[in-house]
Each structure stands twice: as C-alpha cells, then as structure tokens.
Amino acid sequence: MKRIAVMTSGGDAPGMNAAIRAVVRYASTKGIEVYGIMRGYAGLIDDEFVPLTFKDVGGIMEKGGTILRTARCEEFKVESGRKKGLQNLEKHGIEGLVVIGGDGSLTGAAVLSQLFDFPTVGVPASIDNDINGTDMCIGVDTCLNTVMDAIQKLKDTASSHERAFIVEVMGRNSGYIALISGIVTGSEAVIIPEIPVDYQAVADKLLMGRKRGKINSIVVVAEGAASAYTVARYLEYKIGYETRITILGHIQRGGSPTSFDRLLASRLGTDAVQSLIDGEYGVMSGLQGNKIVRTPFEEVLRERKRLDLSLYELANVLS
Ligand code: ADP
Ligand code: F6P
C-alpha cells in the first residue's frame, strides 16, 4: 500500500485531530503517503484532497474540532454521489481509506467497502457513544468532563437560590451522556430514551431530597428522551419550587481533548492504518476492555448499541 486517505465526518468530536495525527504519522513511518479529504463525504465528492505530511500534523493533538473539517452530506447516500466519490479516490491513486466519525459516517464507510469493495477502515468518534464494537468512542470522555463541569457550576447557583435545574444534554437517540453525567454529578434524576419516564416518581424523588435538606435539585435529560421544556412543564407544578432550564448544546462537542481521548485516538488511528496494511478491510478499530479490537462493519452496524442499564440502577441507588 503506497497511498491512503483519511477523513472526518458527521458530528465533530474532541480527539479527531489526535486520530488524524496518528494516521498520518504511523503511515509515514511505514512509507505510506497520506491525503486528507476535507469536509467528509462532501469533500470526497467535490474532490477536496490535500497531501498531509508528518510535519503538517504537528501541534494538532491538543486542538478541539477537526482540521479536516466535517460535514453531513446527503449526496453520499445516493448512488450518483457515491460513484463520484469513488472516482475521486481512484483519480488520486488512493488504495485505502480511514473514516473517522459516528455511526452514520461508518455506514458510509461500510457502503464503500461492501458495494465497491474499496479498502476502508473505520475509527469511532462521536460524543454519543452509541457505536457497537467499542466501549468508548473518541470524544466521549472530553464531552463528559465538559458536562460534569457545567452541571457542577449549575449546582452552585441552584443551591444559592434553592432551585431545581433541568439540564438537557446531547446524545441523539442514546442516553449515555445523560446517564453517566447524572451519576458523576450526583444528580437527583436522569431521563433517558431507553427507560420510559415516570414524572410522578421523579417529582417524588425531588421532594424527598428537599425533605432530607437538599437545597438544590438537578435533573439531567437526554435530548432523545424529551426536551428540557417538557420536563420542566411536568415537574414545576408537581414540586412547587422554582425551576430553571439549561440546554448545554454544542458546547459538549468542543474543547481540547482529555488525555483519555488523546490516547484512545492515537491507538485507534494507528491500528486503522495497520489494519489497511494487514489487508483487513471493512472493519472498525475499537476499544474493548483495554485492547484494540477490529470488528466487521456488519457487526458494528447491525443494531444500535445497548446502554448498560445496571448503570441506571446505580444512578438511582446513589442519588
Ligand atoms: P455521524 O457520523 O456523526 O453519526 P451522520 O449520521 O450525520 O453523523 O452521518 C454522517 C454522514 O455519513 C452523512 O451525512 C452521510 O454523508 C454519511 N452517511 C450516513 N448514512 C449513510 C448511508 N446510509 N449511506 C451512505 N452514507 C451515509
Ligand atoms: O452525533 C453528535 C451530535 O452532537 C448529537 O448528540 C446531536 O443530536 C447532533 O450531533 C447534533 O447535530 P448538529 O450539530 O448537526 O446540530
């Protein structure tokens, strides 16, 4: 293999740059040239290829976002767009592709691999942590630290005013971010799409907390379960004390990656290149336990990752 390409696609995630750096640097130590494709599948179709050298990726590991930029590209979902993309890969003499992104991006990678037999390897990067075949996606740890920090700050003002805060976090259809941030901030309740919400039970819990002398109440709600406004509407009149809403939004996707994300991205980016060298295509490099494991795209994408519901029990028991 003499020349490969790398792209980032879908929602950005902190640590994507560390993964790009690993791909470029590991490949160059193996004598492989690397091209970066700008703006994910959009740049693949629009022929936005840039050569990346060992030196070009210096100093990017600590940067949030992605230097290759990213996009959501509807055109790649139809045959004409996919064919244009494939033609561009062939035009540049690309022999293998590393796609860094979430489940949508990996679905695109699987299409390249399965429909066109193009050597493609995936690297999971998404704050949602909703991808099978890996315990953690790149960006999740940084996101959780951002959310934890924000909720901790909200607790200060919630205590001062003796208020309840409904905090809406991202995650698309997954409750992972809400659940973990609820546990690590000791929030009273977590509302996630995986568990039907019982507003009366949540209200009872908040009222019980007040009886025990708690002066703040935090409810973390996953965007995929309900909007913070809906939750507040149900709860405020049941609990009878002042409620405020905070929607954390895209702040959750920004910032310099944590050491965990930098290490994970370095390991996965390196393994993705090695996988191409090994001739093992149509797979995603993921973290299982403390090992890097390659899983075929079919298995990764067969179903949505299930949340470990014992963690929901833990959140309830400890709050
Ligand atoms: P993420 O990768 O973060 O989950 P999206 O779900 O938006 O983000 O997917 C990113 C991009 O991946 C899409 O905009 C599209 O270009 C590509 N993609 C998603 N699903 C498919 C599909 N079924 N076929 C081809 N490409 C797809
Ligand atoms: O997939 C990452 C994510 O941040 C989801 O948690 C969220 O639902 C979505 O992307 C938001 O997408 P956009 O940035 O296009 O608004």
PDB file of N, CA and C in Angstrom, residues 188-273:
ATOM      1  N   GLU A 188     -30.233  14.234  40.916  1.00  0.00           N
ATOM      2  CA  GLU A 188     -31.385  13.532  41.513  1.00  0.00           C
ATOM      3  C   GLU A 188     -32.015  12.535  40.562  1.00  0.00           C
ATOM      4  N   ALA A 189     -32.093  12.913  39.287  1.00  0.00           N
ATOM      5  CA  ALA A 189     -32.776  12.040  38.339  1.00  0.00           C
ATOM      6  C   ALA A 189     -32.170  12.186  36.955  1.00  0.00           C
ATOM      7  N   VAL A 190     -32.288  11.099  36.210  1.00  0.00           N
ATOM      8  CA  VAL A 190     -31.787  11.067  34.834  1.00  0.00           C
ATOM      9  C   VAL A 190     -32.934  10.589  33.956  1.00  0.00           C
ATOM     10  N   ILE A 191     -33.212  11.330  32.896  1.00  0.00           N
ATOM     11  CA  ILE A 191     -34.295  10.922  31.989  1.00  0.00           C
ATOM     12  C   ILE A 191     -33.657  10.554  30.649  1.00  0.00           C
ATOM     13  N   ILE A 192     -33.814   9.285  30.266  1.00  0.00           N
ATOM     14  CA  ILE A 192     -33.132   8.793  29.058  1.00  0.00           C
ATOM     15  C   ILE A 192     -34.124   8.064  28.150  1.00  0.00           C
ATOM     16  N   PRO A 193     -33.836   8.008  26.848  1.00  0.00           N
ATOM     17  CA  PRO A 193     -34.798   7.383  25.925  1.00  0.00           C
ATOM     18  C   PRO A 193     -34.969   5.886  26.158  1.00  0.00           C
ATOM     19  N   GLU A 194     -33.985   5.251  26.779  1.00  0.00           N
ATOM     20  CA  GLU A 194     -34.038   3.790  26.961  1.00  0.00           C
ATOM     21  C   GLU A 194     -35.035   3.375  28.040  1.00  0.00           C
ATOM     22  N   ILE A 195     -35.464   4.315  28.907  1.00  0.00           N
ATOM     23  CA  ILE A 195     -36.364   3.984  30.029  1.00  0.00           C
ATOM     24  C   ILE A 195     -37.542   4.950  29.994  1.00  0.00           C
ATOM     25  N   PRO A 196     -38.780   4.425  29.936  1.00  0.00           N
ATOM     26  CA  PRO A 196     -39.934   5.334  29.938  1.00  0.00           C
ATOM     27  C   PRO A 196     -39.939   6.192  31.203  1.00  0.00           C
ATOM     28  N   VAL A 197     -40.241   7.462  31.007  1.00  0.00           N
ATOM     29  CA  VAL A 197     -40.146   8.368  32.158  1.00  0.00           C
ATOM     30  C   VAL A 197     -41.440   8.376  32.984  1.00  0.00           C
ATOM     31  N   ASP A 198     -41.270   8.343  34.301  1.00  0.00           N
ATOM     32  CA  ASP A 198     -42.396   8.433  35.221  1.00  0.00           C
ATOM     33  C   ASP A 198     -42.226   9.779  35.969  1.00  0.00           C
ATOM     34  N   TYR A 199     -42.931  10.815  35.483  1.00  0.00           N
ATOM     35  CA  TYR A 199     -42.732  12.154  36.039  1.00  0.00           C
ATOM     36  C   TYR A 199     -43.102  12.223  37.519  1.00  0.00           C
ATOM     37  N   GLN A 200     -44.131  11.452  37.910  1.00  0.00           N
ATOM     38  CA  GLN A 200     -44.531  11.476  39.320  1.00  0.00           C
ATOM     39  C   GLN A 200     -43.396  10.958  40.199  1.00  0.00           C
ATOM     40  N   ALA A 201     -42.758   9.866  39.735  1.00  0.00           N
ATOM     41  CA  ALA A 201     -41.652   9.293  40.522  1.00  0.00           C
ATOM     42  C   ALA A 201     -40.490  10.289  40.616  1.00  0.00           C
ATOM     43  N   VAL A 202     -40.211  10.991  39.512  1.00  0.00           N
ATOM     44  CA  VAL A 202     -39.124  11.988  39.531  1.00  0.00           C
ATOM     45  C   VAL A 202     -39.477  13.102  40.521  1.00  0.00           C
ATOM     46  N   ALA A 203     -40.734  13.569  40.454  1.00  0.00           N
ATOM     47  CA  ALA A 203     -41.170  14.637  41.367  1.00  0.00           C
ATOM     48  C   ALA A 203     -41.069  14.181  42.823  1.00  0.00           C
ATOM     49  N   ASP A 204     -41.494  12.945  43.087  1.00  0.00           N
ATOM     50  CA  ASP A 204     -41.425  12.415  44.459  1.00  0.00           C
ATOM     51  C   ASP A 204     -39.982  12.400  44.952  1.00  0.00           C
ATOM     52  N   LYS A 205     -39.100  12.002  44.056  1.00  0.00           N
ATOM     53  CA  LYS A 205     -37.691  11.925  44.424  1.00  0.00           C
ATOM     54  C   LYS A 205     -37.145  13.314  44.781  1.00  0.00           C
ATOM     55  N   LEU A 206     -37.505  14.307  43.971  1.00  0.00           N
ATOM     56  CA  LEU A 206     -37.030  15.668  44.245  1.00  0.00           C
ATOM     57  C   LEU A 206     -37.583  16.158  45.582  1.00  0.00           C
ATOM     58  N   LEU A 207     -38.870  15.858  45.827  1.00  0.00           N
ATOM     59  CA  LEU A 207     -39.493  16.320  47.076  1.00  0.00           C
ATOM     60  C   LEU A 207     -38.853  15.633  48.290  1.00  0.00           C
ATOM     61  N   MET A 208     -38.534  14.357  48.121  1.00  0.00           N
ATOM     62  CA  MET A 208     -37.898  13.625  49.208  1.00  0.00           C
ATOM     63  C   MET A 208     -36.529  14.234  49.533  1.00  0.00           C
ATOM     64  N   GLY A 209     -35.803  14.575  48.455  1.00  0.00           N
ATOM     65  CA  GLY A 209     -34.490  15.216  48.625  1.00  0.00           C
ATOM     66  C   GLY A 209     -34.620  16.491  49.436  1.00  0.00           C
ATOM     67  N   ARG A 210     -35.631  17.281  49.106  1.00  0.00           N
ATOM     68  CA  ARG A 210     -35.851  18.546  49.844  1.00  0.00           C
ATOM     69  C   ARG A 210     -36.110  18.265  51.316  1.00  0.00           C
ATOM     70  N   LYS A 211     -36.914  17.216  51.554  1.00  0.00           N
ATOM     71  CA  LYS A 211     -37.238  16.872  52.956  1.00  0.00           C
ATOM     72  C   LYS A 211     -35.973  16.511  53.721  1.00  0.00           C
ATOM     73  N   ARG A 212     -35.047  15.851  52.986  1.00  0.00           N
ATOM     74  CA  ARG A 212     -33.782  15.461  53.622  1.00  0.00           C
ATOM     75  C   ARG A 212     -32.852  16.659  53.807  1.00  0.00           C
ATOM     76  N   GLY A 213     -33.243  17.804  53.292  1.00  0.00           N
ATOM     77  CA  GLY A 213     -32.438  19.017  53.475  1.00  0.00           C
ATOM     78  C   GLY A 213     -31.634  19.452  52.269  1.00  0.00           C
ATOM     79  N   LYS A 214     -31.851  18.800  51.122  1.00  0.00           N
ATOM     80  CA  LYS A 214     -31.107  19.225  49.914  1.00  0.00           C
ATOM     81  C   LYS A 214     -31.602  20.579  49.450  1.00  0.00           C
ATOM     82  N   ILE A 215     -30.692  21.455  49.105  1.00  0.00           N
ATOM     83  CA  ILE A 215     -31.145  22.779  48.679  1.00  0.00           C
ATOM     84  C   ILE A 215     -31.057  22.978  47.167  1.00  0.00           C
ATOM     85  N   ASN A 216     -30.540  21.975  46.467  1.00  0.00           N
ATOM     86  CA  ASN A 216     -30.569  22.070  45.003  1.00  0.00           C
ATOM     87  C   ASN A 216     -31.104  20.767  44.430  1.00  0.00           C
ATOM     88  N   SER A 217     -31.644  20.821  43.239  1.00  0.00           N
ATOM     89  CA  SER A 217     -32.085  19.597  42.565  1.00  0.00           C
ATOM     90  C   SER A 217     -31.660  19.689  41.114  1.00  0.00           C
ATOM     91  N   ILE A 218     -31.029  18.620  40.633  1.00  0.00           N
ATOM     92  CA  ILE A 218     -30.613  18.593  39.230  1.00  0.00           C
ATOM     93  C   ILE A 218     -31.247  17.382  38.553  1.00  0.00           C
ATOM     94  N   VAL A 219     -31.904  17.633  37.446  1.00  0.00           N
ATOM     95  CA  VAL A 219     -32.440  16.541  36.624  1.00  0.00           C
ATOM     96  C   VAL A 219     -31.737  16.628  35.276  1.00  0.00           C
ATOM     97  N   VAL A 220     -31.076  15.529  34.889  1.00  0.00           N
ATOM     98  CA  VAL A 220     -30.395  15.521  33.590  1.00  0.00           C
ATOM     99  C   VAL A 220     -31.297  14.810  32.588  1.00  0.00           C
ATOM    100  N   VAL A 221     -31.587  15.470  31.490  1.00  0.00           N
ATOM    101  CA  VAL A 221     -32.464  14.853  30.491  1.00  0.00           C
ATOM    102  C   VAL A 221     -31.725  14.728  29.154  1.00  0.00           C
ATOM    103  N   ALA A 222     -31.797  13.531  28.593  1.00  0.00           N
ATOM    104  CA  ALA A 222     -31.178  13.292  27.284  1.00  0.00           C
ATOM    105  C   ALA A 222     -32.083  13.865  26.202  1.00  0.00           C
ATOM    106  N   GLU A 223     -31.481  14.528  25.206  1.00  0.00           N
ATOM    107  CA  GLU A 223     -32.299  15.162  24.158  1.00  0.00           C
ATOM    108  C   GLU A 223     -33.204  14.151  23.451  1.00  0.00           C
ATOM    109  N   GLY A 224     -32.778  12.889  23.414  1.00  0.00           N
ATOM    110  CA  GLY A 224     -33.564  11.851  22.729  1.00  0.00           C
ATOM    111  C   GLY A 224     -34.772  11.386  23.526  1.00  0.00           C
ATOM    112  N   ALA A 225     -34.836  11.794  24.813  1.00  0.00           N
ATOM    113  CA  ALA A 225     -35.950  11.340  25.666  1.00  0.00           C
ATOM    114  C   ALA A 225     -37.061  12.385  25.702  1.00  0.00           C
ATOM    115  N   ALA A 226     -36.697  13.637  25.887  1.00  0.00           N
ATOM    116  CA  ALA A 226     -37.678  14.728  25.993  1.00  0.00           C
ATOM    117  C   ALA A 226     -36.918  16.041  25.946  1.00  0.00           C
ATOM    118  N   SER A 227     -37.636  17.124  25.712  1.00  0.00           N
ATOM    119  CA  SER A 227     -36.932  18.410  25.785  1.00  0.00           C
ATOM    120  C   SER A 227     -36.984  18.886  27.237  1.00  0.00           C
ATOM    121  N   ALA A 228     -36.003  19.693  27.594  1.00  0.00           N
ATOM    122  CA  ALA A 228     -35.945  20.214  28.958  1.00  0.00           C
ATOM    123  C   ALA A 228     -37.221  21.009  29.280  1.00  0.00           C
ATOM    124  N   TYR A 229     -37.791  21.655  28.252  1.00  0.00           N
ATOM    125  CA  TYR A 229     -39.013  22.450  28.463  1.00  0.00           C
ATOM    126  C   TYR A 229     -40.174  21.544  28.867  1.00  0.00           C
ATOM    127  N   THR A 230     -40.285  20.407  28.190  1.00  0.00           N
ATOM    128  CA  THR A 230     -41.368  19.466  28.520  1.00  0.00           C
ATOM    129  C   THR A 230     -41.206  18.968  29.952  1.00  0.00           C
ATOM    130  N   VAL A 231     -39.979  18.592  30.287  1.00  0.00           N
ATOM    131  CA  VAL A 231     -39.725  18.060  31.631  1.00  0.00           C
ATOM    132  C   VAL A 231     -40.065  19.121  32.675  1.00  0.00           C
ATOM    133  N   ALA A 232     -39.631  20.347  32.429  1.00  0.00           N
ATOM    134  CA  ALA A 232     -39.884  21.430  33.393  1.00  0.00           C
ATOM    135  C   ALA A 232     -41.382  21.662  33.557  1.00  0.00           C
ATOM    136  N   ARG A 233     -42.105  21.597  32.430  1.00  0.00           N
ATOM    137  CA  ARG A 233     -43.561  21.830  32.485  1.00  0.00           C
ATOM    138  C   ARG A 233     -44.235  20.789  33.384  1.00  0.00           C
ATOM    139  N   TYR A 234     -43.813  19.525  33.230  1.00  0.00           N
ATOM    140  CA  TYR A 234     -44.398  18.459  34.057  1.00  0.00           C
ATOM    141  C   TYR A 234     -44.017  18.601  35.521  1.00  0.00           C
ATOM    142  N   LEU A 235     -42.730  18.957  35.740  1.00  0.00           N
ATOM    143  CA  LEU A 235     -42.230  18.890  37.117  1.00  0.00           C
ATOM    144  C   LEU A 235     -42.554  20.103  37.966  1.00  0.00           C
ATOM    145  N   GLU A 236     -42.520  21.295  37.353  1.00  0.00           N
ATOM    146  CA  GLU A 236     -42.570  22.506  38.166  1.00  0.00           C
ATOM    147  C   GLU A 236     -43.831  22.557  39.026  1.00  0.00           C
ATOM    148  N   TYR A 237     -44.975  22.222  38.415  1.00  0.00           N
ATOM    149  CA  TYR A 237     -46.189  22.352  39.223  1.00  0.00           C
ATOM    150  C   TYR A 237     -46.332  21.204  40.227  1.00  0.00           C
ATOM    151  N   LYS A 238     -45.667  20.087  39.936  1.00  0.00           N
ATOM    152  CA  LYS A 238     -45.726  18.970  40.891  1.00  0.00           C
ATOM    153  C   LYS A 238     -44.825  19.233  42.102  1.00  0.00           C
ATOM    154  N   ILE A 239     -43.650  19.866  41.885  1.00  0.00           N
ATOM    155  CA  ILE A 239     -42.732  20.053  43.014  1.00  0.00           C
ATOM    156  C   ILE A 239     -42.946  21.400  43.702  1.00  0.00           C
ATOM    157  N   GLY A 240     -43.457  22.352  42.947  1.00  0.00           N
ATOM    158  CA  GLY A 240     -43.832  23.625  43.554  1.00  0.00           C
ATOM    159  C   GLY A 240     -42.678  24.532  43.928  1.00  0.00           C
ATOM    160  N   TYR A 241     -41.481  24.307  43.423  1.00  0.00           N
ATOM    161  CA  TYR A 241     -40.429  25.306  43.632  1.00  0.00           C
ATOM    162  C   TYR A 241     -39.791  25.690  42.309  1.00  0.00           C
ATOM    163  N   GLU A 242     -39.097  26.813  42.397  1.00  0.00           N
ATOM    164  CA  GLU A 242     -38.596  27.451  41.176  1.00  0.00           C
ATOM    165  C   GLU A 242     -37.698  26.520  40.350  1.00  0.00           C
ATOM    166  N   THR A 243     -37.957  26.530  39.056  1.00  0.00           N
ATOM    167  CA  THR A 243     -37.203  25.647  38.161  1.00  0.00           C
ATOM    168  C   THR A 243     -36.569  26.470  37.045  1.00  0.00           C
ATOM    169  N   ARG A 244     -35.381  26.112  36.656  1.00  0.00           N
ATOM    170  CA  ARG A 244     -34.714  26.750  35.516  1.00  0.00           C
ATOM    171  C   ARG A 244     -34.246  25.665  34.547  1.00  0.00           C
ATOM    172  N   ILE A 245     -34.088  26.096  33.310  1.00  0.00           N
ATOM    173  CA  ILE A 245     -33.717  25.155  32.251  1.00  0.00           C
ATOM    174  C   ILE A 245     -32.353  25.541  31.686  1.00  0.00           C
ATOM    175  N   THR A 246     -31.497  24.558  31.476  1.00  0.00           N
ATOM    176  CA  THR A 246     -30.235  24.816  30.767  1.00  0.00           C
ATOM    177  C   THR A 246     -30.070  23.763  29.678  1.00  0.00           C
ATOM    178  N   ILE A 247     -29.883  24.238  28.455  1.00  0.00           N
ATOM    179  CA  ILE A 247     -29.614  23.310  27.346  1.00  0.00           C
ATOM    180  C   ILE A 247     -28.139  23.478  26.988  1.00  0.00           C
ATOM    181  N   LEU A 248     -27.359  22.442  27.240  1.00  0.00           N
ATOM    182  CA  LEU A 248     -25.903  22.612  27.087  1.00  0.00           C
ATOM    183  C   LEU A 248     -25.483  22.735  25.625  1.00  0.00           C
ATOM    184  N   GLY A 249     -26.178  22.070  24.725  1.00  0.00           N
ATOM    185  CA  GLY A 249     -25.933  22.261  23.287  1.00  0.00           C
ATOM    186  C   GLY A 249     -24.524  21.917  22.829  1.00  0.00           C
ATOM    187  N   HIS A 250     -24.062  22.643  21.825  1.00  0.00           N
ATOM    188  CA  HIS A 250     -22.821  22.262  21.145  1.00  0.00           C
ATOM    189  C   HIS A 250     -21.556  22.503  21.952  1.00  0.00           C
ATOM    190  N   ILE A 251     -21.675  23.131  23.104  1.00  0.00           N
ATOM    191  CA  ILE A 251     -20.506  23.255  23.991  1.00  0.00           C
ATOM    192  C   ILE A 251     -19.958  21.850  24.301  1.00  0.00           C
ATOM    193  N   GLN A 252     -20.856  20.857  24.245  1.00  0.00           N
ATOM    194  CA  GLN A 252     -20.479  19.478  24.564  1.00  0.00           C
ATOM    195  C   GLN A 252     -19.539  18.861  23.524  1.00  0.00           C
ATOM    196  N   ARG A 253     -19.470  19.471  22.347  1.00  0.00           N
ATOM    197  CA  ARG A 253     -18.629  18.885  21.299  1.00  0.00           C
ATOM    198  C   ARG A 253     -17.273  19.585  21.177  1.00  0.00           C
ATOM    199  N   GLY A 254     -17.083  20.679  21.950  1.00  0.00           N
ATOM    200  CA  GLY A 254     -15.854  21.452  21.769  1.00  0.00           C
ATOM    201  C   GLY A 254     -14.805  21.154  22.815  1.00  0.00           C
ATOM    202  N   GLY A 255     -13.681  21.866  22.686  1.00  0.00           N
ATOM    203  CA  GLY A 255     -12.645  21.817  23.721  1.00  0.00           C
ATOM    204  C   GLY A 255     -11.493  20.885  23.391  1.00  0.00           C
ATOM    205  N   SER A 256     -10.410  21.130  24.119  1.00  0.00           N
ATOM    206  CA  SER A 256      -9.215  20.306  23.956  1.00  0.00           C
ATOM    207  C   SER A 256      -9.490  18.909  24.519  1.00  0.00           C
ATOM    208  N   PRO A 257      -9.116  17.863  23.799  1.00  0.00           N
ATOM    209  CA  PRO A 257      -9.415  16.508  24.280  1.00  0.00           C
ATOM    210  C   PRO A 257      -8.662  16.144  25.565  1.00  0.00           C
ATOM    211  N   THR A 258      -9.305  15.330  26.379  1.00  0.00           N
ATOM    212  CA  THR A 258      -8.669  14.836  27.608  1.00  0.00           C
ATOM    213  C   THR A 258      -7.545  13.854  27.252  1.00  0.00           C
ATOM    214  N   SER A 259      -6.755  13.502  28.255  1.00  0.00           N
ATOM    215  CA  SER A 259      -5.669  12.539  27.997  1.00  0.00           C
ATOM    216  C   SER A 259      -6.259  11.215  27.520  1.00  0.00           C
ATOM    217  N   PHE A 260      -7.401  10.829  28.076  1.00  0.00           N
ATOM    218  CA  PHE A 260      -8.035   9.565  27.654  1.00  0.00           C
ATOM    219  C   PHE A 260      -8.334   9.597  26.165  1.00  0.00           C
ATOM    220  N   ASP A 261      -8.954  10.688  25.710  1.00  0.00           N
ATOM    221  CA  ASP A 261      -9.313  10.770  24.286  1.00  0.00           C
ATOM    222  C   ASP A 261      -8.080  10.853  23.384  1.00  0.00           C
ATOM    223  N   ARG A 262      -7.054  11.543  23.847  1.00  0.00           N
ATOM    224  CA  ARG A 262      -5.833  11.637  23.029  1.00  0.00           C
ATOM    225  C   ARG A 262      -5.184  10.261  22.866  1.00  0.00           C
ATOM    226  N   LEU A 263      -5.171   9.518  23.974  1.00  0.00           N
ATOM    227  CA  LEU A 263      -4.554   8.181  23.923  1.00  0.00           C
ATOM    228  C   LEU A 263      -5.390   7.243  23.056  1.00  0.00           C
ATOM    229  N   LEU A 264      -6.715   7.281  23.291  1.00  0.00           N
ATOM    230  CA  LEU A 264      -7.607   6.406  22.509  1.00  0.00           C
ATOM    231  C   LEU A 264      -7.470   6.708  21.012  1.00  0.00           C
ATOM    232  N   ALA A 265      -7.490   7.998  20.668  1.00  0.00           N
ATOM    233  CA  ALA A 265      -7.391   8.395  19.256  1.00  0.00           C
ATOM    234  C   ALA A 265      -6.046   7.976  18.670  1.00  0.00           C
ATOM    235  N   SER A 266      -4.989   8.082  19.459  1.00  0.00           N
ATOM    236  CA  SER A 266      -3.654   7.698  18.971  1.00  0.00           C
ATOM    237  C   SER A 266      -3.613   6.202  18.688  1.00  0.00           C
ATOM    238  N   ARG A 267      -4.217   5.422  19.600  1.00  0.00           N
ATOM    239  CA  ARG A 267      -4.204   3.957  19.424  1.00  0.00           C
ATOM    240  C   ARG A 267      -5.081   3.536  18.251  1.00  0.00           C
ATOM    241  N   LEU A 268      -6.270   4.118  18.162  1.00  0.00           N
ATOM    242  CA  LEU A 268      -7.206   3.693  17.106  1.00  0.00           C
ATOM    243  C   LEU A 268      -6.732   4.137  15.719  1.00  0.00           C
ATOM    244  N   GLY A 269      -6.209   5.362  15.639  1.00  0.00           N
ATOM    245  CA  GLY A 269      -5.720   5.860  14.343  1.00  0.00           C
ATOM    246  C   GLY A 269      -4.576   4.991  13.831  1.00  0.00           C
ATOM    247  N   THR A 270      -3.688   4.622  14.737  1.00  0.00           N
ATOM    248  CA  THR A 270      -2.553   3.768  14.372  1.00  0.00           C
ATOM    249  C   THR A 270      -3.038   2.390  13.923  1.00  0.00           C
ATOM    250  N   ASP A 271      -3.976   1.832  14.702  1.00  0.00           N
ATOM    251  CA  ASP A 271      -4.455   0.491  14.353  1.00  0.00           C
ATOM    252  C   ASP A 271      -5.214   0.483  13.020  1.00  0.00           C
ATOM    253  N   ALA A 272      -5.907   1.571  12.731  1.00  0.00           N
ATOM    254  CA  ALA A 272      -6.649   1.630  11.460  1.00  0.00           C
ATOM    255  C   ALA A 272      -5.686   1.512  10.279  1.00  0.00           C
ATOM    256  N   VAL A 273      -4.558   2.210  10.377  1.00  0.00           N
ATOM    257  CA  VAL A 273      -3.553   2.128   9.295  1.00  0.00           C
ATOM    258  C   VAL A 273      -2.970   0.715   9.237  1.00  0.00           C
TER     259      VAL A 273
END
